Amino acid sequence: MANLQERLPENVPGDFFVDSTCIDCNTCTQLARGIFRDHGDQCSVYHQPETADEIKLAMMALVACPTGSIGATRNHNAHIGIDAFPLLVDENVYFCGFTAESSFGAWSYLITRPPSQGGNVLIDSPRFATQLVKRIEAMGGVSKMLLTHRDDIADHELFRKKFDCVRTMHAADGATRLAVEQTLDGEEEVSLDEDL
Ligand code: SF4
């Protein structure tokens, strides 16, 4: 939860604010460019949301923020932000939101596919947030998890435990240390299954 006492002075006056715990991951500026800006080595609100669409974007940023650094002085329905994730970005690719501080706010994506095509694929790990996990479960769960980088693994073990998914990672990115189920090596293109 953001702390009003720690509200950054760079925020414009009004309802939404960023506090001093911001780690400058830029998730909020990418999600809601018209509301948040990077003012240097942290982010702040430069335009207070006015319309319902703007409030929704601000609430999505609040939910997606890895450090809980975004707050509001008025009451807003948290589900406006929570229920927006996973967010469809293209065809069958969703942005998971709910970034993790341990991954420094890295973005993770869910690719949905029917079980006959190998099932859903989680690219890197979001925060293991109950609301998000329930929604991913309702969308078919996770069959595979592709970990692209050692810094973006967040709660991969909890997702593995929950969905019994096969985790794939390259040896050079720490696969051995993490003891994932499938380790890639070398620099050749690899087929994980028919269309992946
Ligand atoms: S999402 Fe949170 S941590 Fe990341 S830049 Fe915005 S306020 Fe800072």
mmCIF file of C-alpha atoms and ligand atoms in Angstrom:
data_model
loop_
_atom_site.group_PDB
_atom_site.id
_atom_site.type_symbol
_atom_site.label_atom_id
_atom_site.label_comp_id
_atom_site.label_asym_id
_atom_site.label_seq_id
_atom_site.Cartn_x
_atom_site.Cartn_y
_atom_site.Cartn_z
ATOM 1 C CA MET A 1 0.000 0.000 0.000
ATOM 2 C CA ALA A 2 1.328 3.419 -0.923
ATOM 3 C CA ASN A 3 1.914 5.784 1.974
ATOM 4 C CA LEU A 4 0.443 9.279 1.691
ATOM 5 C CA GLN A 5 3.112 10.584 4.085
ATOM 6 C CA GLU A 6 5.720 9.475 1.534
ATOM 7 C CA ARG A 7 3.985 11.110 -1.429
ATOM 8 C CA LEU A 8 6.642 12.350 -3.874
ATOM 9 C CA PRO A 9 6.627 16.134 -4.349
ATOM 10 C CA GLU A 10 6.786 15.654 -8.137
ATOM 11 C CA ASN A 11 3.161 14.418 -8.177
ATOM 12 C CA VAL A 12 0.612 16.999 -9.267
ATOM 13 C CA PRO A 13 -1.961 17.727 -6.532
ATOM 14 C CA GLY A 14 -5.005 15.476 -6.440
ATOM 15 C CA ASP A 15 -6.254 11.962 -5.887
ATOM 16 C CA PHE A 16 -3.592 9.612 -7.306
ATOM 17 C CA PHE A 17 0.056 9.723 -6.255
ATOM 18 C CA VAL A 18 3.317 7.771 -6.272
ATOM 19 C CA ASP A 19 5.270 7.437 -3.022
ATOM 20 C CA SER A 20 8.988 7.295 -2.301
ATOM 21 C CA THR A 21 9.192 3.481 -2.600
ATOM 22 C CA CYS A 22 8.989 3.691 -6.422
ATOM 23 C CA ILE A 23 11.827 1.698 -8.044
ATOM 24 C CA ASP A 24 11.424 3.378 -11.446
ATOM 25 C CA CYS A 25 10.467 0.212 -13.325
ATOM 26 C CA ASN A 26 8.247 2.273 -15.649
ATOM 27 C CA THR A 27 5.346 -0.157 -15.629
ATOM 28 C CA CYS A 28 2.956 2.689 -14.795
ATOM 29 C CA THR A 29 4.272 5.011 -17.513
ATOM 30 C CA GLN A 30 3.920 2.266 -20.114
ATOM 31 C CA LEU A 31 0.435 1.273 -19.007
ATOM 32 C CA ALA A 32 -0.928 4.788 -18.456
ATOM 33 C CA ARG A 33 1.241 7.231 -20.389
ATOM 34 C CA GLY A 34 -1.268 10.033 -20.045
ATOM 35 C CA ILE A 35 -1.174 9.889 -16.235
ATOM 36 C CA PHE A 36 2.310 8.854 -15.090
ATOM 37 C CA ARG A 37 5.708 10.128 -16.171
ATOM 38 C CA ASP A 38 9.302 9.338 -15.357
ATOM 39 C CA HIS A 39 10.631 12.532 -13.794
ATOM 40 C CA GLY A 40 14.197 11.279 -13.362
ATOM 41 C CA ASP A 41 14.987 8.259 -11.249
ATOM 42 C CA GLN A 42 11.400 7.777 -10.082
ATOM 43 C CA CYS A 43 7.904 8.181 -11.531
ATOM 44 C CA SER A 44 5.005 10.412 -10.549
ATOM 45 C CA VAL A 45 1.508 11.485 -11.545
ATOM 46 C CA TYR A 46 1.557 14.436 -13.955
ATOM 47 C CA HIS A 47 -2.126 14.343 -14.931
ATOM 48 C CA GLN A 48 -4.856 13.359 -12.491
ATOM 49 C CA PRO A 49 -7.303 10.896 -14.071
ATOM 50 C CA GLU A 50 -10.683 12.473 -14.777
ATOM 51 C CA THR A 51 -12.661 10.134 -16.998
ATOM 52 C CA ALA A 52 -13.731 6.564 -16.181
ATOM 53 C CA ASP A 53 -11.211 5.276 -18.733
ATOM 54 C CA GLU A 54 -8.389 7.250 -17.134
ATOM 55 C CA ILE A 55 -9.334 6.049 -13.652
ATOM 56 C CA LYS A 56 -9.326 2.483 -14.936
ATOM 57 C CA LEU A 57 -5.813 2.948 -16.353
ATOM 58 C CA ALA A 58 -4.588 4.455 -13.085
ATOM 59 C CA MET A 59 -6.084 1.535 -11.139
ATOM 60 C CA MET A 60 -4.455 -0.940 -13.536
ATOM 61 C CA ALA A 61 -1.110 0.746 -12.903
ATOM 62 C CA LEU A 62 -1.782 0.605 -9.157
ATOM 63 C CA VAL A 63 -2.388 -3.151 -9.368
ATOM 64 C CA ALA A 64 0.530 -3.803 -11.716
ATOM 65 C CA CYS A 65 3.074 -1.767 -9.705
ATOM 66 C CA PRO A 66 5.611 -4.203 -8.186
ATOM 67 C CA THR A 67 6.184 -2.200 -5.014
ATOM 68 C CA GLY A 68 2.703 -0.935 -4.170
ATOM 69 C CA SER A 69 3.997 2.593 -4.683
ATOM 70 C CA ILE A 70 0.836 3.994 -6.284
ATOM 71 C CA GLY A 71 -1.977 5.199 -4.079
ATOM 72 C CA ALA A 72 -5.176 7.228 -4.130
ATOM 73 C CA THR A 73 -6.741 9.402 -1.485
ATOM 74 C CA ARG A 74 -10.284 8.611 -2.612
ATOM 75 C CA ASN A 75 -11.921 5.193 -2.521
ATOM 76 C CA HIS A 76 -11.911 3.307 -5.802
ATOM 77 C CA ASN A 77 -13.142 -0.178 -6.540
ATOM 78 C CA ALA A 78 -9.919 -2.230 -6.685
ATOM 79 C CA HIS A 79 -11.555 -4.647 -9.111
ATOM 80 C CA ILE A 80 -11.458 -1.978 -11.800
ATOM 81 C CA GLY A 81 -7.728 -2.646 -11.952
ATOM 82 C CA ILE A 82 -7.570 -6.265 -10.829
ATOM 83 C CA ASP A 83 -10.132 -7.590 -13.303
ATOM 84 C CA ALA A 84 -8.355 -5.953 -16.248
ATOM 85 C CA PHE A 85 -5.609 -8.599 -16.066
ATOM 86 C CA PRO A 86 -4.568 -10.667 -17.892
ATOM 87 C CA LEU A 87 -4.851 -7.916 -20.510
ATOM 88 C CA LEU A 88 -5.244 -8.954 -24.141
ATOM 89 C CA VAL A 89 -2.479 -7.388 -26.222
ATOM 90 C CA ASP A 90 -2.614 -9.414 -29.430
ATOM 91 C CA GLU A 91 -4.638 -12.366 -30.734
ATOM 92 C CA ASN A 92 -3.958 -14.917 -27.944
ATOM 93 C CA VAL A 93 -1.264 -13.034 -26.015
ATOM 94 C CA TYR A 94 -2.023 -11.383 -22.676
ATOM 95 C CA PHE A 95 0.007 -9.101 -20.416
ATOM 96 C CA CYS A 96 -0.282 -10.504 -16.887
ATOM 97 C CA GLY A 97 0.073 -7.213 -14.965
ATOM 98 C CA PHE A 98 0.881 -7.896 -11.273
ATOM 99 C CA THR A 99 4.619 -7.397 -11.730
ATOM 100 C CA ALA A 100 6.983 -8.561 -8.989
ATOM 101 C CA GLU A 101 9.543 -6.527 -7.099
ATOM 102 C CA SER A 102 11.930 -9.506 -7.150
ATOM 103 C CA SER A 103 11.898 -9.242 -10.966
ATOM 104 C CA PHE A 104 12.230 -5.449 -10.798
ATOM 105 C CA GLY A 105 8.828 -5.021 -12.414
ATOM 106 C CA ALA A 106 9.579 -7.224 -15.437
ATOM 107 C CA TRP A 107 6.524 -7.921 -17.599
ATOM 108 C CA SER A 108 5.228 -11.454 -18.073
ATOM 109 C CA TYR A 109 2.850 -12.712 -20.738
ATOM 110 C CA LEU A 110 0.354 -15.547 -21.054
ATOM 111 C CA ILE A 111 -0.106 -17.211 -24.450
ATOM 112 C CA THR A 112 -3.359 -19.143 -24.566
ATOM 113 C CA ARG A 113 -3.645 -22.299 -26.658
ATOM 114 C CA PRO A 114 -6.055 -25.233 -26.492
ATOM 115 C CA PRO A 115 -4.810 -28.367 -24.690
ATOM 116 C CA SER A 116 -4.653 -30.128 -28.072
ATOM 117 C CA GLN A 117 -1.952 -27.627 -29.077
ATOM 118 C CA GLY A 118 0.037 -28.024 -25.887
ATOM 119 C CA GLY A 119 -1.892 -25.693 -23.569
ATOM 120 C CA ASN A 120 -1.084 -22.255 -22.219
ATOM 121 C CA VAL A 121 2.411 -20.833 -21.983
ATOM 122 C CA LEU A 122 3.544 -18.360 -19.353
ATOM 123 C CA ILE A 123 6.472 -16.224 -20.483
ATOM 124 C CA ASP A 124 8.404 -15.283 -17.337
ATOM 125 C CA SER A 125 6.726 -14.995 -13.969
ATOM 126 C CA PRO A 126 4.282 -12.422 -12.647
ATOM 127 C CA ARG A 127 3.592 -12.014 -8.943
ATOM 128 C CA PHE A 128 1.757 -15.055 -7.570
ATOM 129 C CA ALA A 129 -1.289 -12.939 -6.696
ATOM 130 C CA THR A 130 -4.431 -14.881 -5.770
ATOM 131 C CA GLN A 131 -6.733 -12.915 -8.089
ATOM 132 C CA LEU A 132 -4.398 -13.307 -11.049
ATOM 133 C CA VAL A 133 -3.779 -16.995 -10.417
ATOM 134 C CA LYS A 134 -7.541 -17.645 -10.281
ATOM 135 C CA ARG A 135 -8.034 -15.903 -13.605
ATOM 136 C CA ILE A 136 -5.159 -17.791 -15.230
ATOM 137 C CA GLU A 137 -6.658 -21.007 -13.882
ATOM 138 C CA ALA A 138 -10.025 -20.109 -15.414
ATOM 139 C CA MET A 139 -8.269 -19.480 -18.729
ATOM 140 C CA GLY A 140 -6.848 -23.009 -18.735
ATOM 141 C CA GLY A 141 -3.916 -22.811 -16.338
ATOM 142 C CA VAL A 142 -0.275 -23.078 -17.371
ATOM 143 C CA SER A 143 1.279 -26.033 -19.219
ATOM 144 C CA LYS A 144 4.637 -24.498 -19.979
ATOM 145 C CA MET A 145 6.630 -21.716 -18.471
ATOM 146 C CA LEU A 146 9.412 -20.118 -20.482
ATOM 147 C CA LEU A 147 11.884 -18.256 -18.298
ATOM 148 C CA THR A 148 13.760 -15.861 -20.534
ATOM 149 C CA HIS A 149 16.206 -14.410 -18.053
ATOM 150 C CA ARG A 150 17.446 -15.131 -14.550
ATOM 151 C CA ASP A 151 16.269 -11.730 -13.324
ATOM 152 C CA ASP A 152 12.661 -12.299 -14.425
ATOM 153 C CA ILE A 153 11.806 -15.508 -12.578
ATOM 154 C CA ALA A 154 9.839 -13.970 -9.657
ATOM 155 C CA ASP A 155 7.396 -16.602 -8.309
ATOM 156 C CA HIS A 156 8.155 -19.350 -10.848
ATOM 157 C CA GLU A 157 8.291 -22.032 -8.146
ATOM 158 C CA LEU A 158 4.775 -21.203 -6.943
ATOM 159 C CA PHE A 159 3.423 -21.373 -10.495
ATOM 160 C CA ARG A 160 5.198 -24.701 -10.996
ATOM 161 C CA LYS A 161 3.658 -26.033 -7.783
ATOM 162 C CA LYS A 162 0.171 -24.766 -8.609
ATOM 163 C CA PHE A 163 -0.058 -25.816 -12.269
ATOM 164 C CA ASP A 164 2.562 -28.571 -12.493
ATOM 165 C CA CYS A 165 3.935 -26.786 -15.554
ATOM 166 C CA VAL A 166 7.187 -27.601 -17.318
ATOM 167 C CA ARG A 167 9.683 -24.777 -16.871
ATOM 168 C CA THR A 168 12.105 -24.141 -19.709
ATOM 169 C CA MET A 169 15.202 -22.003 -19.458
ATOM 170 C CA HIS A 170 18.555 -21.636 -21.170
ATOM 171 C CA ALA A 171 21.604 -22.991 -19.344
ATOM 172 C CA ALA A 172 23.408 -19.672 -19.762
ATOM 173 C CA ASP A 173 20.562 -17.917 -17.946
ATOM 174 C CA GLY A 174 20.734 -20.066 -14.843
ATOM 175 C CA ALA A 175 18.612 -23.130 -15.693
ATOM 176 C CA THR A 176 20.889 -25.480 -13.784
ATOM 177 C CA ARG A 177 20.846 -23.387 -10.637
ATOM 178 C CA LEU A 178 17.039 -23.266 -10.689
ATOM 179 C CA ALA A 179 16.699 -26.983 -11.471
ATOM 180 C CA VAL A 180 14.018 -26.384 -14.108
ATOM 181 C CA GLU A 181 12.412 -29.299 -15.928
ATOM 182 C CA GLN A 182 13.816 -28.464 -19.381
ATOM 183 C CA THR A 183 17.208 -26.889 -19.994
ATOM 184 C CA LEU A 184 18.165 -25.438 -23.367
ATOM 185 C CA ASP A 185 21.723 -25.026 -24.506
ATOM 186 C CA GLY A 186 23.612 -23.663 -27.493
ATOM 187 C CA GLU A 187 22.526 -20.924 -29.890
ATOM 188 C CA GLU A 188 20.419 -22.869 -32.395
ATOM 189 C CA GLU A 189 16.676 -22.301 -32.780
ATOM 190 C CA VAL A 190 14.709 -24.831 -30.701
ATOM 191 C CA SER A 191 11.154 -26.169 -31.149
ATOM 192 C CA LEU A 192 9.435 -26.586 -27.797
ATOM 193 C CA ASP A 193 6.420 -28.098 -29.546
ATOM 194 C CA GLU A 194 4.554 -27.808 -32.856
ATOM 195 C CA ASP A 195 3.959 -24.055 -32.916
ATOM 196 C CA LEU A 196 6.379 -22.831 -30.287
HETATM 197 S S1 SF4 B 1 4.976 0.931 -11.505
HETATM 198 FE FE1 SF4 B 1 5.409 1.487 -9.384
HETATM 199 S S2 SF4 B 1 7.612 1.092 -9.107
HETATM 200 FE FE2 SF4 B 1 7.209 1.074 -11.285
HETATM 201 S S3 SF4 B 1 7.679 3.161 -11.926
HETATM 202 FE FE3 SF4 B 1 5.475 3.102 -11.498
HETATM 203 S S4 SF4 B 1 5.241 3.704 -9.369
HETATM 204 FE FE4 SF4 B 1 7.410 3.219 -9.697
#
